[in-house]
């Protein structure tokens, strides 16, 4: 007799508040189709006051999900309520990927992995530098600081309008990380091989201030975690000044792969077909 639980365990989700604009169902749905796997991946819009109950039903098996992705504003709560968060999410205090294993809810954060995998695929050799500059000290910068540090970059300079927020990240991530106010940018950018924008500057076509990237090291890479528009004002400035750039879309695509493997048992491939699919959706829906 067929055990229906086997089918139920192959369902995964993305949850947030709101979550209607998430492109994760497009990404995971594509992989399910090309790999010929049974299962589905759906949006689950859950208000903050209902999130603990949502996770309780996930743990008990009542929801029928094997796990899923977590986005704003639930990442910290997901970490706090997981049974077995891993070391990455422990240090970050936030999780974006959950899965059931051995009757326990496990948690990790794949944002840093996605960031590195995007750089590795698009600008191989980017990490042959000892200095990186990260603009912004918001929640998005945490996983990137952690990933760049763990890759072995010896000097990471976090520049932010409120220096106290940058200092909090330096305190969290250790001696390789240094905090600065915005006025220090022209100095700390000298000789850096990587410049990362983690702020919302230039998002959705808004203007961004002018940046002088000329003090960067020869062969430096400039990247932006914003991917709408694909070439942000900051990336456009870097291109105009002769620097290699990496857009933020690849981070979204690559961070999805580890979770898919946890839920569906196969490691998917991030390729041009997937990228074109998401770009087409961006053009259609903005």
PDB file of C-alpha atoms in Angstrom:
ATOM      1  CA  UNK A   1       0.000   0.000   0.000  1.00  0.00           C
ATOM      2  CA  UNK A   2       1.321   3.437  -0.904  1.00  0.00           C
ATOM      3  CA  UNK A   3       2.400   5.532   2.057  1.00  0.00           C
ATOM      4  CA  UNK A   4       1.115   9.053   1.470  1.00  0.00           C
ATOM      5  CA  UNK A   5       3.580  10.463   3.972  1.00  0.00           C
ATOM      6  CA  UNK A   6       6.374   9.948   1.461  1.00  0.00           C
ATOM      7  CA  UNK A   7       4.692  12.409  -0.912  1.00  0.00           C
ATOM      8  CA  UNK A   8       3.947  14.904   1.870  1.00  0.00           C
ATOM      9  CA  UNK A   9       7.580  14.939   2.962  1.00  0.00           C
ATOM     10  CA  UNK A  10       8.598  16.233  -0.447  1.00  0.00           C
ATOM     11  CA  UNK A  11       6.849  19.556  -0.028  1.00  0.00           C
ATOM     12  CA  UNK A  12       8.843  22.672   0.886  1.00  0.00           C
ATOM     13  CA  UNK A  13       8.054  26.354   1.324  1.00  0.00           C
ATOM     14  CA  UNK A  14       9.259  29.917   1.546  1.00  0.00           C
ATOM     15  CA  UNK A  15       7.787  31.942   4.374  1.00  0.00           C
ATOM     16  CA  UNK A  16       7.904  35.631   5.135  1.00  0.00           C
ATOM     17  CA  UNK A  17       5.696  38.658   5.741  1.00  0.00           C
ATOM     18  CA  UNK A  18       5.083  39.609   3.023  1.00  0.00           C
ATOM     19  CA  UNK A  19       6.301  36.850   0.684  1.00  0.00           C
ATOM     20  CA  UNK A  20       4.213  37.327  -2.470  1.00  0.00           C
ATOM     21  CA  UNK A  21       7.143  38.791  -4.438  1.00  0.00           C
ATOM     22  CA  UNK A  22       9.544  35.943  -3.636  1.00  0.00           C
ATOM     23  CA  UNK A  23      11.096  34.307  -6.682  1.00  0.00           C
ATOM     24  CA  UNK A  24      12.052  31.198  -4.726  1.00  0.00           C
ATOM     25  CA  UNK A  25       9.034  29.206  -6.020  1.00  0.00           C
ATOM     26  CA  UNK A  26      10.155  29.962  -9.580  1.00  0.00           C
ATOM     27  CA  UNK A  27      13.697  28.768  -8.831  1.00  0.00           C
ATOM     28  CA  UNK A  28      12.771  25.590  -6.968  1.00  0.00           C
ATOM     29  CA  UNK A  29       9.889  24.812  -9.311  1.00  0.00           C
ATOM     30  CA  UNK A  30      12.320  24.944 -12.230  1.00  0.00           C
ATOM     31  CA  UNK A  31      14.701  22.520 -10.522  1.00  0.00           C
ATOM     32  CA  UNK A  32      11.894  20.117  -9.629  1.00  0.00           C
ATOM     33  CA  UNK A  33      10.792  20.111 -13.263  1.00  0.00           C
ATOM     34  CA  UNK A  34      14.207  19.673 -14.896  1.00  0.00           C
ATOM     35  CA  UNK A  35      15.223  16.977 -12.395  1.00  0.00           C
ATOM     36  CA  UNK A  36      11.921  15.142 -12.790  1.00  0.00           C
ATOM     37  CA  UNK A  37      11.239  15.074  -9.062  1.00  0.00           C
ATOM     38  CA  UNK A  38       7.871  14.733  -7.357  1.00  0.00           C
ATOM     39  CA  UNK A  39       7.130  17.502  -4.907  1.00  0.00           C
ATOM     40  CA  UNK A  40       6.259  21.160  -4.697  1.00  0.00           C
ATOM     41  CA  UNK A  41       7.560  24.419  -3.283  1.00  0.00           C
ATOM     42  CA  UNK A  42       5.035  27.067  -2.253  1.00  0.00           C
ATOM     43  CA  UNK A  43       4.752  30.485  -0.653  1.00  0.00           C
ATOM     44  CA  UNK A  44       3.483  30.527   2.927  1.00  0.00           C
ATOM     45  CA  UNK A  45       2.709  34.059   4.055  1.00  0.00           C
ATOM     46  CA  UNK A  46       2.853  34.006   7.851  1.00  0.00           C
ATOM     47  CA  UNK A  47       2.421  37.010  10.141  1.00  0.00           C
ATOM     48  CA  UNK A  48       5.018  37.413  12.916  1.00  0.00           C
ATOM     49  CA  UNK A  49       2.487  36.574  15.636  1.00  0.00           C
ATOM     50  CA  UNK A  50       1.645  33.300  13.866  1.00  0.00           C
ATOM     51  CA  UNK A  51       5.195  32.183  13.078  1.00  0.00           C
ATOM     52  CA  UNK A  52       5.832  30.139  16.236  1.00  0.00           C
ATOM     53  CA  UNK A  53       2.659  28.159  15.532  1.00  0.00           C
ATOM     54  CA  UNK A  54       3.732  27.648  11.927  1.00  0.00           C
ATOM     55  CA  UNK A  55       7.040  26.151  13.095  1.00  0.00           C
ATOM     56  CA  UNK A  56       5.267  24.014  15.684  1.00  0.00           C
ATOM     57  CA  UNK A  57       3.127  22.459  12.947  1.00  0.00           C
ATOM     58  CA  UNK A  58       6.261  21.969  10.836  1.00  0.00           C
ATOM     59  CA  UNK A  59       8.021  20.126  13.670  1.00  0.00           C
ATOM     60  CA  UNK A  60       5.034  17.908  14.413  1.00  0.00           C
ATOM     61  CA  UNK A  61       4.597  16.936  10.780  1.00  0.00           C
ATOM     62  CA  UNK A  62       1.084  18.379  10.725  1.00  0.00           C
ATOM     63  CA  UNK A  63       1.952  20.856   7.975  1.00  0.00           C
ATOM     64  CA  UNK A  64       3.271  18.156   5.629  1.00  0.00           C
ATOM     65  CA  UNK A  65       6.447  20.085   4.851  1.00  0.00           C
ATOM     66  CA  UNK A  66       9.969  18.683   5.065  1.00  0.00           C
ATOM     67  CA  UNK A  67      11.384  22.200   5.462  1.00  0.00           C
ATOM     68  CA  UNK A  68      11.737  25.490   3.698  1.00  0.00           C
ATOM     69  CA  UNK A  69      13.231  28.923   3.319  1.00  0.00           C
ATOM     70  CA  UNK A  70      12.717  31.774   5.737  1.00  0.00           C
ATOM     71  CA  UNK A  71      12.884  35.423   4.782  1.00  0.00           C
ATOM     72  CA  UNK A  72      12.214  38.790   6.425  1.00  0.00           C
ATOM     73  CA  UNK A  73      11.093  39.238   9.178  1.00  0.00           C
ATOM     74  CA  UNK A  74      11.342  35.650  10.453  1.00  0.00           C
ATOM     75  CA  UNK A  75      15.050  34.787  10.167  1.00  0.00           C
ATOM     76  CA  UNK A  76      15.948  35.521  13.801  1.00  0.00           C
ATOM     77  CA  UNK A  77      12.870  33.754  15.177  1.00  0.00           C
ATOM     78  CA  UNK A  78      13.530  30.728  12.964  1.00  0.00           C
ATOM     79  CA  UNK A  79      17.020  30.481  14.435  1.00  0.00           C
ATOM     80  CA  UNK A  80      15.749  30.864  17.992  1.00  0.00           C
ATOM     81  CA  UNK A  81      13.061  28.194  17.612  1.00  0.00           C
ATOM     82  CA  UNK A  82      15.128  25.611  15.712  1.00  0.00           C
ATOM     83  CA  UNK A  83      16.177  22.502  17.605  1.00  0.00           C
ATOM     84  CA  UNK A  84      19.590  22.212  15.978  1.00  0.00           C
ATOM     85  CA  UNK A  85      20.948  25.412  14.433  1.00  0.00           C
ATOM     86  CA  UNK A  86      24.393  24.957  12.890  1.00  0.00           C
ATOM     87  CA  UNK A  87      27.521  26.987  13.643  1.00  0.00           C
ATOM     88  CA  UNK A  88      26.934  29.446  10.784  1.00  0.00           C
ATOM     89  CA  UNK A  89      23.475  30.404  11.971  1.00  0.00           C
ATOM     90  CA  UNK A  90      24.658  30.404  15.604  1.00  0.00           C
ATOM     91  CA  UNK A  91      27.159  33.150  14.874  1.00  0.00           C
ATOM     92  CA  UNK A  92      24.719  35.105  12.719  1.00  0.00           C
ATOM     93  CA  UNK A  93      21.767  34.707  15.058  1.00  0.00           C
ATOM     94  CA  UNK A  94      19.582  34.137  11.992  1.00  0.00           C
ATOM     95  CA  UNK A  95      18.523  31.240   9.758  1.00  0.00           C
ATOM     96  CA  UNK A  96      17.147  31.214   6.216  1.00  0.00           C
ATOM     97  CA  UNK A  97      16.931  27.431   5.666  1.00  0.00           C
ATOM     98  CA  UNK A  98      15.086  24.864   7.784  1.00  0.00           C
ATOM     99  CA  UNK A  99      14.726  21.098   7.415  1.00  0.00           C
ATOM    100  CA  UNK A 100      13.458  18.150   9.422  1.00  0.00           C
ATOM    101  CA  UNK A 101      15.955  15.410  10.184  1.00  0.00           C
ATOM    102  CA  UNK A 102      15.959  12.770  12.930  1.00  0.00           C
ATOM    103  CA  UNK A 103      12.737  14.227  14.365  1.00  0.00           C
ATOM    104  CA  UNK A 104      14.422  17.593  14.911  1.00  0.00           C
ATOM    105  CA  UNK A 105      14.204  20.970  13.171  1.00  0.00           C
ATOM    106  CA  UNK A 106      17.632  21.902  11.799  1.00  0.00           C
ATOM    107  CA  UNK A 107      18.638  25.384  10.697  1.00  0.00           C
ATOM    108  CA  UNK A 108      21.382  27.010   8.673  1.00  0.00           C
ATOM    109  CA  UNK A 109      22.010  30.223   6.775  1.00  0.00           C
ATOM    110  CA  UNK A 110      22.978  29.913   3.103  1.00  0.00           C
ATOM    111  CA  UNK A 111      23.248  33.630   2.284  1.00  0.00           C
ATOM    112  CA  UNK A 112      27.025  33.643   2.728  1.00  0.00           C
ATOM    113  CA  UNK A 113      27.383  30.500   0.631  1.00  0.00           C
ATOM    114  CA  UNK A 114      25.296  32.100  -2.124  1.00  0.00           C
ATOM    115  CA  UNK A 115      27.396  35.244  -2.033  1.00  0.00           C
ATOM    116  CA  UNK A 116      30.682  33.346  -2.363  1.00  0.00           C
ATOM    117  CA  UNK A 117      29.393  30.929  -4.998  1.00  0.00           C
ATOM    118  CA  UNK A 118      28.222  33.859  -7.123  1.00  0.00           C
ATOM    119  CA  UNK A 119      31.649  35.504  -6.950  1.00  0.00           C
ATOM    120  CA  UNK A 120      33.457  32.226  -7.595  1.00  0.00           C
ATOM    121  CA  UNK A 121      31.351  31.521 -10.677  1.00  0.00           C
ATOM    122  CA  UNK A 122      31.462  35.029 -12.141  1.00  0.00           C
ATOM    123  CA  UNK A 123      34.857  36.392 -11.070  1.00  0.00           C
ATOM    124  CA  UNK A 124      37.145  33.454 -10.246  1.00  0.00           C
ATOM    125  CA  UNK A 125      40.239  34.567  -8.366  1.00  0.00           C
ATOM    126  CA  UNK A 126      38.433  37.445  -6.671  1.00  0.00           C
ATOM    127  CA  UNK A 127      39.681  36.185  -3.297  1.00  0.00           C
ATOM    128  CA  UNK A 128      43.359  36.683  -4.116  1.00  0.00           C
ATOM    129  CA  UNK A 129      43.357  39.847  -2.025  1.00  0.00           C
ATOM    130  CA  UNK A 130      43.880  40.653   1.613  1.00  0.00           C
ATOM    131  CA  UNK A 131      41.458  43.588   1.872  1.00  0.00           C
ATOM    132  CA  UNK A 132      37.709  43.920   1.357  1.00  0.00           C
ATOM    133  CA  UNK A 133      35.400  46.889   1.892  1.00  0.00           C
ATOM    134  CA  UNK A 134      31.773  46.278   2.824  1.00  0.00           C
ATOM    135  CA  UNK A 135      29.357  49.184   2.600  1.00  0.00           C
ATOM    136  CA  UNK A 136      26.533  48.942   5.112  1.00  0.00           C
ATOM    137  CA  UNK A 137      26.021  47.365   8.520  1.00  0.00           C
ATOM    138  CA  UNK A 138      22.431  46.163   8.282  1.00  0.00           C
ATOM    139  CA  UNK A 139      21.179  42.604   8.560  1.00  0.00           C
ATOM    140  CA  UNK A 140      22.216  41.766   5.003  1.00  0.00           C
ATOM    141  CA  UNK A 141      25.860  42.490   5.748  1.00  0.00           C
ATOM    142  CA  UNK A 142      26.250  39.896   8.495  1.00  0.00           C
ATOM    143  CA  UNK A 143      26.376  36.769   6.338  1.00  0.00           C
ATOM    144  CA  UNK A 144      28.654  38.505   3.833  1.00  0.00           C
ATOM    145  CA  UNK A 145      31.137  39.617   6.491  1.00  0.00           C
ATOM    146  CA  UNK A 146      31.137  36.079   7.888  1.00  0.00           C
ATOM    147  CA  UNK A 147      31.648  34.498   4.469  1.00  0.00           C
ATOM    148  CA  UNK A 148      34.447  36.841   3.390  1.00  0.00           C
ATOM    149  CA  UNK A 149      36.208  36.343   6.722  1.00  0.00           C
ATOM    150  CA  UNK A 150      35.860  32.555   6.517  1.00  0.00           C
ATOM    151  CA  UNK A 151      37.274  32.606   2.967  1.00  0.00           C
ATOM    152  CA  UNK A 152      40.474  33.987   4.462  1.00  0.00           C
ATOM    153  CA  UNK A 153      40.415  37.707   3.665  1.00  0.00           C
ATOM    154  CA  UNK A 154      42.583  39.206   6.385  1.00  0.00           C
ATOM    155  CA  UNK A 155      41.226  42.787   6.464  1.00  0.00           C
ATOM    156  CA  UNK A 156      37.509  43.525   6.240  1.00  0.00           C
ATOM    157  CA  UNK A 157      36.495  47.164   6.529  1.00  0.00           C
ATOM    158  CA  UNK A 158      32.825  47.830   7.270  1.00  0.00           C
ATOM    159  CA  UNK A 159      31.773  51.375   6.401  1.00  0.00           C
ATOM    160  CA  UNK A 160      28.425  52.701   7.614  1.00  0.00           C
ATOM    161  CA  UNK A 161      26.662  55.996   8.272  1.00  0.00           C
ATOM    162  CA  UNK A 162      26.225  54.987  11.922  1.00  0.00           C
ATOM    163  CA  UNK A 163      29.633  53.799  13.026  1.00  0.00           C
ATOM    164  CA  UNK A 164      28.226  52.153  16.164  1.00  0.00           C
ATOM    165  CA  UNK A 165      26.362  49.612  14.003  1.00  0.00           C
ATOM    166  CA  UNK A 166      29.550  48.829  12.103  1.00  0.00           C
ATOM    167  CA  UNK A 167      31.405  48.456  15.409  1.00  0.00           C
ATOM    168  CA  UNK A 168      28.799  45.977  16.639  1.00  0.00           C
ATOM    169  CA  UNK A 169      29.596  43.800  13.617  1.00  0.00           C
ATOM    170  CA  UNK A 170      33.329  44.130  14.227  1.00  0.00           C
ATOM    171  CA  UNK A 171      32.746  42.982  17.802  1.00  0.00           C
ATOM    172  CA  UNK A 172      30.644  40.053  16.584  1.00  0.00           C
ATOM    173  CA  UNK A 173      32.954  38.787  13.839  1.00  0.00           C
ATOM    174  CA  UNK A 174      36.370  39.318  15.344  1.00  0.00           C
ATOM    175  CA  UNK A 175      39.717  40.971  14.859  1.00  0.00           C
ATOM    176  CA  UNK A 176      39.759  40.869  11.045  1.00  0.00           C
ATOM    177  CA  UNK A 177      36.758  43.206  10.911  1.00  0.00           C
ATOM    178  CA  UNK A 178      37.173  46.964  11.330  1.00  0.00           C
ATOM    179  CA  UNK A 179      34.429  49.582  11.691  1.00  0.00           C
ATOM    180  CA  UNK A 180      34.437  53.006  10.040  1.00  0.00           C
ATOM    181  CA  UNK A 181      32.205  56.002   9.429  1.00  0.00           C
ATOM    182  CA  UNK A 182      31.415  56.937   5.823  1.00  0.00           C
ATOM    183  CA  UNK A 183      34.103  59.618   5.835  1.00  0.00           C
ATOM    184  CA  UNK A 184      36.787  56.925   6.048  1.00  0.00           C
ATOM    185  CA  UNK A 185      35.791  55.308   2.747  1.00  0.00           C
ATOM    186  CA  UNK A 186      38.390  57.052   0.537  1.00  0.00           C
ATOM    187  CA  UNK A 187      41.138  55.812   2.855  1.00  0.00           C
ATOM    188  CA  UNK A 188      40.044  52.211   3.505  1.00  0.00           C
ATOM    189  CA  UNK A 189      39.237  51.570  -0.162  1.00  0.00           C
ATOM    190  CA  UNK A 190      42.913  51.965  -1.086  1.00  0.00           C
ATOM    191  CA  UNK A 191      44.313  48.689  -2.376  1.00  0.00           C
ATOM    192  CA  UNK A 192      41.144  46.707  -1.654  1.00  0.00           C
ATOM    193  CA  UNK A 193      40.418  43.843  -4.030  1.00  0.00           C
ATOM    194  CA  UNK A 194      36.710  43.583  -3.230  1.00  0.00           C
ATOM    195  CA  UNK A 195      34.007  46.209  -2.709  1.00  0.00           C
ATOM    196  CA  UNK A 196      30.545  45.031  -1.639  1.00  0.00           C
ATOM    197  CA  UNK A 197      27.399  47.121  -1.400  1.00  0.00           C
ATOM    198  CA  UNK A 198      24.993  45.604   1.135  1.00  0.00           C
ATOM    199  CA  UNK A 199      22.800  48.703   1.429  1.00  0.00           C
ATOM    200  CA  UNK A 200      19.640  49.582  -0.503  1.00  0.00           C
ATOM    201  CA  UNK A 201      21.407  52.414  -2.337  1.00  0.00           C
ATOM    202  CA  UNK A 202      20.311  52.345  -5.969  1.00  0.00           C
ATOM    203  CA  UNK A 203      17.552  49.795  -5.446  1.00  0.00           C
ATOM    204  CA  UNK A 204      14.594  50.006  -7.857  1.00  0.00           C
ATOM    205  CA  UNK A 205      16.326  52.646  -9.937  1.00  0.00           C
ATOM    206  CA  UNK A 206      16.869  55.171  -7.175  1.00  0.00           C
ATOM    207  CA  UNK A 207      19.948  57.338  -7.339  1.00  0.00           C
ATOM    208  CA  UNK A 208      23.138  56.466  -5.496  1.00  0.00           C
ATOM    209  CA  UNK A 209      25.951  58.816  -4.473  1.00  0.00           C
ATOM    210  CA  UNK A 210      29.040  59.047  -6.632  1.00  0.00           C
ATOM    211  CA  UNK A 211      31.848  56.668  -5.679  1.00  0.00           C
ATOM    212  CA  UNK A 212      35.473  56.980  -6.710  1.00  0.00           C
ATOM    213  CA  UNK A 213      36.702  53.429  -7.159  1.00  0.00           C
ATOM    214  CA  UNK A 214      40.099  54.419  -8.562  1.00  0.00           C
ATOM    215  CA  UNK A 215      41.982  53.667  -5.300  1.00  0.00           C
ATOM    216  CA  UNK A 216      40.925  50.007  -5.505  1.00  0.00           C
ATOM    217  CA  UNK A 217      43.552  47.433  -6.399  1.00  0.00           C
ATOM    218  CA  UNK A 218      44.154  46.653 -10.039  1.00  0.00           C
ATOM    219  CA  UNK A 219      41.794  43.804 -10.932  1.00  0.00           C
ATOM    220  CA  UNK A 220      39.431  44.520  -8.031  1.00  0.00           C
ATOM    221  CA  UNK A 221      35.824  43.332  -8.160  1.00  0.00           C
ATOM    222  CA  UNK A 222      32.794  45.437  -7.234  1.00  0.00           C
ATOM    223  CA  UNK A 223      29.582  43.615  -6.343  1.00  0.00           C
ATOM    224  CA  UNK A 224      26.112  44.546  -5.129  1.00  0.00           C
ATOM    225  CA  UNK A 225      23.606  42.328  -3.336  1.00  0.00           C
ATOM    226  CA  UNK A 226      20.768  44.346  -4.889  1.00  0.00           C
ATOM    227  CA  UNK A 227      19.602  42.786  -8.169  1.00  0.00           C
ATOM    228  CA  UNK A 228      16.723  45.078  -9.156  1.00  0.00           C
ATOM    229  CA  UNK A 229      17.906  46.681 -11.337  1.00  0.00           C
ATOM    230  CA  UNK A 230      20.447  44.059 -12.400  1.00  0.00           C
ATOM    231  CA  UNK A 231      23.108  46.693 -13.055  1.00  0.00           C
ATOM    232  CA  UNK A 232      22.682  49.033 -10.123  1.00  0.00           C
ATOM    233  CA  UNK A 233      23.940  52.635 -10.132  1.00  0.00           C
ATOM    234  CA  UNK A 234      26.927  51.514  -8.045  1.00  0.00           C
ATOM    235  CA  UNK A 235      27.812  48.744 -10.497  1.00  0.00           C
ATOM    236  CA  UNK A 236      27.369  51.150 -13.422  1.00  0.00           C
ATOM    237  CA  UNK A 237      29.842  53.545 -11.816  1.00  0.00           C
ATOM    238  CA  UNK A 238      32.348  50.718 -11.329  1.00  0.00           C
ATOM    239  CA  UNK A 239      31.977  49.603 -14.966  1.00  0.00           C
ATOM    240  CA  UNK A 240      32.473  53.162 -16.167  1.00  0.00           C
ATOM    241  CA  UNK A 241      35.648  53.331 -14.085  1.00  0.00           C
ATOM    242  CA  UNK A 242      37.003  50.127 -15.617  1.00  0.00           C
ATOM    243  CA  UNK A 243      36.367  47.585 -12.872  1.00  0.00           C
ATOM    244  CA  UNK A 244      34.923  44.086 -13.071  1.00  0.00           C
ATOM    245  CA  UNK A 245      31.483  43.760 -11.499  1.00  0.00           C
ATOM    246  CA  UNK A 246      29.282  40.930 -10.254  1.00  0.00           C
ATOM    247  CA  UNK A 247      25.527  41.505 -10.029  1.00  0.00           C
ATOM    248  CA  UNK A 248      23.453  40.273  -7.112  1.00  0.00           C
ATOM    249  CA  UNK A 249      21.154  37.859  -8.931  1.00  0.00           C
ATOM    250  CA  UNK A 250      23.600  34.960  -8.702  1.00  0.00           C
ATOM    251  CA  UNK A 251      23.594  35.205  -4.907  1.00  0.00           C
ATOM    252  CA  UNK A 252      19.827  34.619  -4.908  1.00  0.00           C
ATOM    253  CA  UNK A 253      20.183  31.608  -7.202  1.00  0.00           C
ATOM    254  CA  UNK A 254      23.142  29.972  -5.459  1.00  0.00           C
ATOM    255  CA  UNK A 255      21.815  30.390  -1.914  1.00  0.00           C
ATOM    256  CA  UNK A 256      18.803  28.293  -2.919  1.00  0.00           C
ATOM    257  CA  UNK A 257      20.754  25.177  -3.883  1.00  0.00           C
ATOM    258  CA  UNK A 258      21.746  23.777  -0.442  1.00  0.00           C
ATOM    259  CA  UNK A 259      18.160  23.888   0.819  1.00  0.00           C
ATOM    260  CA  UNK A 260      16.838  22.140  -2.281  1.00  0.00           C
ATOM    261  CA  UNK A 261      19.294  19.319  -1.681  1.00  0.00           C
ATOM    262  CA  UNK A 262      18.144  18.979   1.952  1.00  0.00           C
ATOM    263  CA  UNK A 263      14.471  18.767   0.977  1.00  0.00           C
ATOM    264  CA  UNK A 264      14.545  16.846  -2.276  1.00  0.00           C
ATOM    265  CA  UNK A 265      17.770  14.831  -2.051  1.00  0.00           C
ATOM    266  CA  UNK A 266      19.512  16.132  -5.197  1.00  0.00           C
ATOM    267  CA  UNK A 267      21.969  18.993  -5.552  1.00  0.00           C
ATOM    268  CA  UNK A 268      20.634  21.268  -8.326  1.00  0.00           C
ATOM    269  CA  UNK A 269      22.722  23.242 -10.806  1.00  0.00           C
ATOM    270  CA  UNK A 270      22.700  27.009 -11.133  1.00  0.00           C
ATOM    271  CA  UNK A 271      23.007  27.630 -14.869  1.00  0.00           C
ATOM    272  CA  UNK A 272      22.210  30.161 -17.585  1.00  0.00           C
ATOM    273  CA  UNK A 273      18.795  28.606 -18.190  1.00  0.00           C
ATOM    274  CA  UNK A 274      17.728  29.337 -14.610  1.00  0.00           C
ATOM    275  CA  UNK A 275      19.218  32.815 -14.742  1.00  0.00           C
ATOM    276  CA  UNK A 276      17.347  33.624 -17.962  1.00  0.00           C
ATOM    277  CA  UNK A 277      14.119  32.308 -16.433  1.00  0.00           C
ATOM    278  CA  UNK A 278      14.405  34.616 -13.438  1.00  0.00           C
ATOM    279  CA  UNK A 279      15.484  37.574 -15.590  1.00  0.00           C
ATOM    280  CA  UNK A 280      12.414  37.077 -17.781  1.00  0.00           C
ATOM    281  CA  UNK A 281      10.235  37.101 -14.672  1.00  0.00           C
ATOM    282  CA  UNK A 282      11.941  40.278 -13.469  1.00  0.00           C
ATOM    283  CA  UNK A 283      11.251  41.968 -16.807  1.00  0.00           C
ATOM    284  CA  UNK A 284       7.623  40.862 -16.715  1.00  0.00           C
ATOM    285  CA  UNK A 285       6.833  41.768 -13.120  1.00  0.00           C
ATOM    286  CA  UNK A 286       9.529  44.279 -12.209  1.00  0.00           C
TER     287      UNK A 286
END
